[in-house]
PDB file of C-alpha atoms in Angstrom:
ATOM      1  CA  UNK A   1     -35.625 -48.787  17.439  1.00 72.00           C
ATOM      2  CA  UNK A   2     -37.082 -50.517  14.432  1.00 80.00           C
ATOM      3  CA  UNK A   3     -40.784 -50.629  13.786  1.00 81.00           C
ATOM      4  CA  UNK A   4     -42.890 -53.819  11.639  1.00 83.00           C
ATOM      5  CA  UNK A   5     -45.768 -52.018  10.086  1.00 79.00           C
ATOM      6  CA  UNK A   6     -48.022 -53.695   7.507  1.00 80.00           C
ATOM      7  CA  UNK A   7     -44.865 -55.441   5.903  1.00 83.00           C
ATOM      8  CA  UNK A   8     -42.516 -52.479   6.465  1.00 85.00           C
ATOM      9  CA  UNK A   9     -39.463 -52.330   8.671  1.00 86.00           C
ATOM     10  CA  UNK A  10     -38.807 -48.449   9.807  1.00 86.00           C
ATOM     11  CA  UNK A  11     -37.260 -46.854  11.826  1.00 83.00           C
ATOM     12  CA  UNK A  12     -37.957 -44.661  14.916  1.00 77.00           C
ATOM     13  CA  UNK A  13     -36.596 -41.523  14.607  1.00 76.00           C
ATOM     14  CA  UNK A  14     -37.801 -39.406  18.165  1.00 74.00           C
ATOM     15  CA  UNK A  15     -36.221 -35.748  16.884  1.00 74.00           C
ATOM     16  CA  UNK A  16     -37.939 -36.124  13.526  1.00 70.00           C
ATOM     17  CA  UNK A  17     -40.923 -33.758  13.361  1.00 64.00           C
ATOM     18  CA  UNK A  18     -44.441 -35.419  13.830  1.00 62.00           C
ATOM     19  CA  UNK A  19     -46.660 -33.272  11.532  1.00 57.00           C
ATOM     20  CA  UNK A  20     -44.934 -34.999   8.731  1.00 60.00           C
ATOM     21  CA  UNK A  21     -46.465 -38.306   9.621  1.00 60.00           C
ATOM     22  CA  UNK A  22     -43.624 -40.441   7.797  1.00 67.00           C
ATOM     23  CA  UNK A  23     -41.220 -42.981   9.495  1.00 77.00           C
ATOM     24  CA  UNK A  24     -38.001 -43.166   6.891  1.00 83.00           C
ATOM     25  CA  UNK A  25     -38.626 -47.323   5.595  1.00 85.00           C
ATOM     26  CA  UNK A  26     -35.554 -49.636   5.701  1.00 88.00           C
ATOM     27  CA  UNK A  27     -37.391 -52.497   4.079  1.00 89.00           C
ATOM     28  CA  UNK A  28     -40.402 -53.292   2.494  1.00 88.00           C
ATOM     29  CA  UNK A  29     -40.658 -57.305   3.192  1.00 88.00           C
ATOM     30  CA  UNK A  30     -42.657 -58.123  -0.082  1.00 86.00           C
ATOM     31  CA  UNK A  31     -39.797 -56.914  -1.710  1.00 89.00           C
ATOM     32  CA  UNK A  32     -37.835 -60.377  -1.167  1.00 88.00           C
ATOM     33  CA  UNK A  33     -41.095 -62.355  -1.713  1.00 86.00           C
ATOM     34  CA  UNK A  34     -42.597 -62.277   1.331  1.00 86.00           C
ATOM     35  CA  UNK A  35     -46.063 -63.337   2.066  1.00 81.00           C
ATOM     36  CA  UNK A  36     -48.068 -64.628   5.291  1.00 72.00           C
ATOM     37  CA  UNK A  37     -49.638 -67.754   4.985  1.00 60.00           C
ATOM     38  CA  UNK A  38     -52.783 -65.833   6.235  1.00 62.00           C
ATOM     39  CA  UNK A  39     -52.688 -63.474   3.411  1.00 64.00           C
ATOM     40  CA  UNK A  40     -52.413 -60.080   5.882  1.00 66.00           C
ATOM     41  CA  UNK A  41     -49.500 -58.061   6.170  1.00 66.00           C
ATOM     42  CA  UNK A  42     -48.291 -60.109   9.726  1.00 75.00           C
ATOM     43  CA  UNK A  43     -45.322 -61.934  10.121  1.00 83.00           C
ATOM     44  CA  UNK A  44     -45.540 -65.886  10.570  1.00 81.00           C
ATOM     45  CA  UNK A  45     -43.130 -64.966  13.717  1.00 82.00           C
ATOM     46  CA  UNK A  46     -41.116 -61.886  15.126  1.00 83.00           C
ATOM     47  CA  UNK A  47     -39.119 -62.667  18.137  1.00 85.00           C
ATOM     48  CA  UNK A  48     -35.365 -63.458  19.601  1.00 85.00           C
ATOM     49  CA  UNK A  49     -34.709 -66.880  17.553  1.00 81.00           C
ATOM     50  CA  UNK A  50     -31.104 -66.429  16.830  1.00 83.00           C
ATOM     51  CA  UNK A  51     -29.967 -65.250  20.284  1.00 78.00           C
ATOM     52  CA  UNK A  52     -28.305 -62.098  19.985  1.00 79.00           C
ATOM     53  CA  UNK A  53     -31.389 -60.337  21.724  1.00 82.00           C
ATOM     54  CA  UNK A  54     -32.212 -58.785  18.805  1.00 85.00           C
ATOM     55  CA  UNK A  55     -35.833 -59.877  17.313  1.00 87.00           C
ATOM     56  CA  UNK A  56     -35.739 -61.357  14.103  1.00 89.00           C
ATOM     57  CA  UNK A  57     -39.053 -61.106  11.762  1.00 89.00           C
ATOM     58  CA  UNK A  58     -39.975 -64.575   9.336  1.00 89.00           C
ATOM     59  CA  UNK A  59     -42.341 -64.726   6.420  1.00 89.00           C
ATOM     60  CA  UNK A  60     -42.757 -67.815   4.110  1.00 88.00           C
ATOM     61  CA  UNK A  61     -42.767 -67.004   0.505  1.00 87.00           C
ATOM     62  CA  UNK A  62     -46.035 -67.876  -2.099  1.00 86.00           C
ATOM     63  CA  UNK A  63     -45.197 -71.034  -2.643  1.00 88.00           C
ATOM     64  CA  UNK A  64     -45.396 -71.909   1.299  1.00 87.00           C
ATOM     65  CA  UNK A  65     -41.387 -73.536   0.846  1.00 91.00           C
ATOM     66  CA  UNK A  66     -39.384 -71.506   2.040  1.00 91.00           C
ATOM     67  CA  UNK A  67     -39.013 -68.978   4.859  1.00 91.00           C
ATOM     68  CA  UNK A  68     -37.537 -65.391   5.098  1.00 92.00           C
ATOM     69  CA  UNK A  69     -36.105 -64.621   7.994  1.00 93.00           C
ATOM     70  CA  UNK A  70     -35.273 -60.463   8.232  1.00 92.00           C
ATOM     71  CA  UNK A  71     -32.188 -59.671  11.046  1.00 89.00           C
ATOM     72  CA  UNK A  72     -29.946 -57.415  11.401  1.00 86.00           C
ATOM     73  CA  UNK A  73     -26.645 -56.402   9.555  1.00 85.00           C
ATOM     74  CA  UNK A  74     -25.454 -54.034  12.260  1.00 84.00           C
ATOM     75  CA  UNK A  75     -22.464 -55.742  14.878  1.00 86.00           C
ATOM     76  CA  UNK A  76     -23.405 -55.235  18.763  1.00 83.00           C
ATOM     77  CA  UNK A  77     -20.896 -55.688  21.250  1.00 82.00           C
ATOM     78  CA  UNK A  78     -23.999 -56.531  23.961  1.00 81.00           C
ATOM     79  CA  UNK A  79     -24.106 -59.732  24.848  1.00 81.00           C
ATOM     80  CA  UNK A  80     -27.448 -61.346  26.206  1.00 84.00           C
ATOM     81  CA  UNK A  81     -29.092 -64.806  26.521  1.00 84.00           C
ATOM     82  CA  UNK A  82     -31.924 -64.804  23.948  1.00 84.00           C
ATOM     83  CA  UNK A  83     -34.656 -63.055  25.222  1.00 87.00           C
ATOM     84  CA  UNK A  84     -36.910 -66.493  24.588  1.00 84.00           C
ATOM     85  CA  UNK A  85     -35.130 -67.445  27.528  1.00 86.00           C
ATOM     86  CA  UNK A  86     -36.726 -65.019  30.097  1.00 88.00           C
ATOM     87  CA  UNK A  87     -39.819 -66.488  31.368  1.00 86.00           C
ATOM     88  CA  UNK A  88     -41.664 -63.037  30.506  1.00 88.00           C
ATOM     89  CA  UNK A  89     -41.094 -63.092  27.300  1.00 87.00           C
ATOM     90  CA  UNK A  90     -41.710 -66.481  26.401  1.00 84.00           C
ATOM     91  CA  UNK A  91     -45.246 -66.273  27.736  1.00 84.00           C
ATOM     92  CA  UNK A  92     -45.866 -63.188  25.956  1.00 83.00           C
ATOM     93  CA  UNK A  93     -44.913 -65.052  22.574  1.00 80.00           C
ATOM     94  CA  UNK A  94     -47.080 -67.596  23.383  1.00 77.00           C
ATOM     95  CA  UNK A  95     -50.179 -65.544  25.121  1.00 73.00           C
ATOM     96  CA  UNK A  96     -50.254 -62.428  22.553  1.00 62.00           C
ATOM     97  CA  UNK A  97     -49.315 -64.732  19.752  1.00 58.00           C
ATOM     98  CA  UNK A  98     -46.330 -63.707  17.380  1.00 58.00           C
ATOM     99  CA  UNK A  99     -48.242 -61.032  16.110  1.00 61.00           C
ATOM    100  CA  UNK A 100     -47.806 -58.691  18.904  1.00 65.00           C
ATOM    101  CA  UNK A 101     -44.509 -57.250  20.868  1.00 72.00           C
ATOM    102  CA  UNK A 102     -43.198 -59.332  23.264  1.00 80.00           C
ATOM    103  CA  UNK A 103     -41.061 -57.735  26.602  1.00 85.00           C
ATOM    104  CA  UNK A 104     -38.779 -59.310  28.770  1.00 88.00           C
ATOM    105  CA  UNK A 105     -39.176 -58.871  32.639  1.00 89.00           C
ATOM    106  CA  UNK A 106     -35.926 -56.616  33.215  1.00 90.00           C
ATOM    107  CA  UNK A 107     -34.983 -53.092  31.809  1.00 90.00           C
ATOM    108  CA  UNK A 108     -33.845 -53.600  28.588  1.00 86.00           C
ATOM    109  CA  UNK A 109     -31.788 -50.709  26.921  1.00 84.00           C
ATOM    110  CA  UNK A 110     -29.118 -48.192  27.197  1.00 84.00           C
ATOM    111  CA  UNK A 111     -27.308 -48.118  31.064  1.00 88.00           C
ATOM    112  CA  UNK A 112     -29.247 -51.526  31.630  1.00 89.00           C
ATOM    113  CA  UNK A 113     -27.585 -54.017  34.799  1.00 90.00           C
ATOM    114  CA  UNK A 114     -26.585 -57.111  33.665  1.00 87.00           C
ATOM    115  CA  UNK A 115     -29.878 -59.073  33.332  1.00 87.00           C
ATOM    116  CA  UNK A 116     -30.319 -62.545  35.839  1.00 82.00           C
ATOM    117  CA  UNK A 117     -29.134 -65.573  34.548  1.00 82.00           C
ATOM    118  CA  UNK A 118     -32.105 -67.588  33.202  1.00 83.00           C
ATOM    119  CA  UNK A 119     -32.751 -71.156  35.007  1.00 81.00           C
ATOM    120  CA  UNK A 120     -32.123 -73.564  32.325  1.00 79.00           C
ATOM    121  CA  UNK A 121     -31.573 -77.124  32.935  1.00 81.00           C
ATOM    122  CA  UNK A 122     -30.461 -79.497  30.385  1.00 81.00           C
ATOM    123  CA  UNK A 123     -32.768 -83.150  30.459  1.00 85.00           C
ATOM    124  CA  UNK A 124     -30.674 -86.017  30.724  1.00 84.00           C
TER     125      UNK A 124
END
């Protein structure tokens, strides 16, 4: 699991001793130019947008032209509908804001049952 702290992306380590109060960093976003267009360390949006059901994390850059989108660069053999699908988790985007984690309605993780098939419809 990764963490988004203050314009950091870490990662969880659960066997690494607490006392030391460190999370090892993967990527400091300002790094690439990252800002938010509210000047604090939050993302403009963190959330399942390329539908691999893996949350991606988007900043603009200073000059409000561009946006930098941070994914991953690690294959998965899971296969999922993006989680913006499940009902859950598209509420919580849009109640919390996408500031804050969002969770689908279904156990999502290792030894997890196939998840249910959203209900999408196409319009005509």
């Amino acid at each position: 699991m990764e963490l988004l702290n203050d314009g950091k992306i870490e990662k969880w380590n659960p066997a690494a001793p607490t006392a030391t109060g460190s999370v090892p960093r993967l990527v400091s976003t300002w790094n690439y130019g990252s800002v938010n267009a509210s000047g604090g360390p939050n993302p403009t949006f963190h959330g399942d947008i390329l539908g691999d059901w893996r949350e991606e994390v988007v900043y603009t850059n200073a000059s409000y032209n561009e946006l930098i989108i941070f994914t991953t660069n690690q294959p998965s053999s899971t296969r999922l509908y993006a989680l913006a699908h499940n009902p859950a988790y598209r509420n919580a985007m849009t109640l919390k804001g996408y500031v804050q984690s969002h969770h689908v309605d279904y156990f999502l993780g290792a030894g997890m049952a196939t998840p249910p098939r959203p209900n999408i419809t196409y319009a005509p």
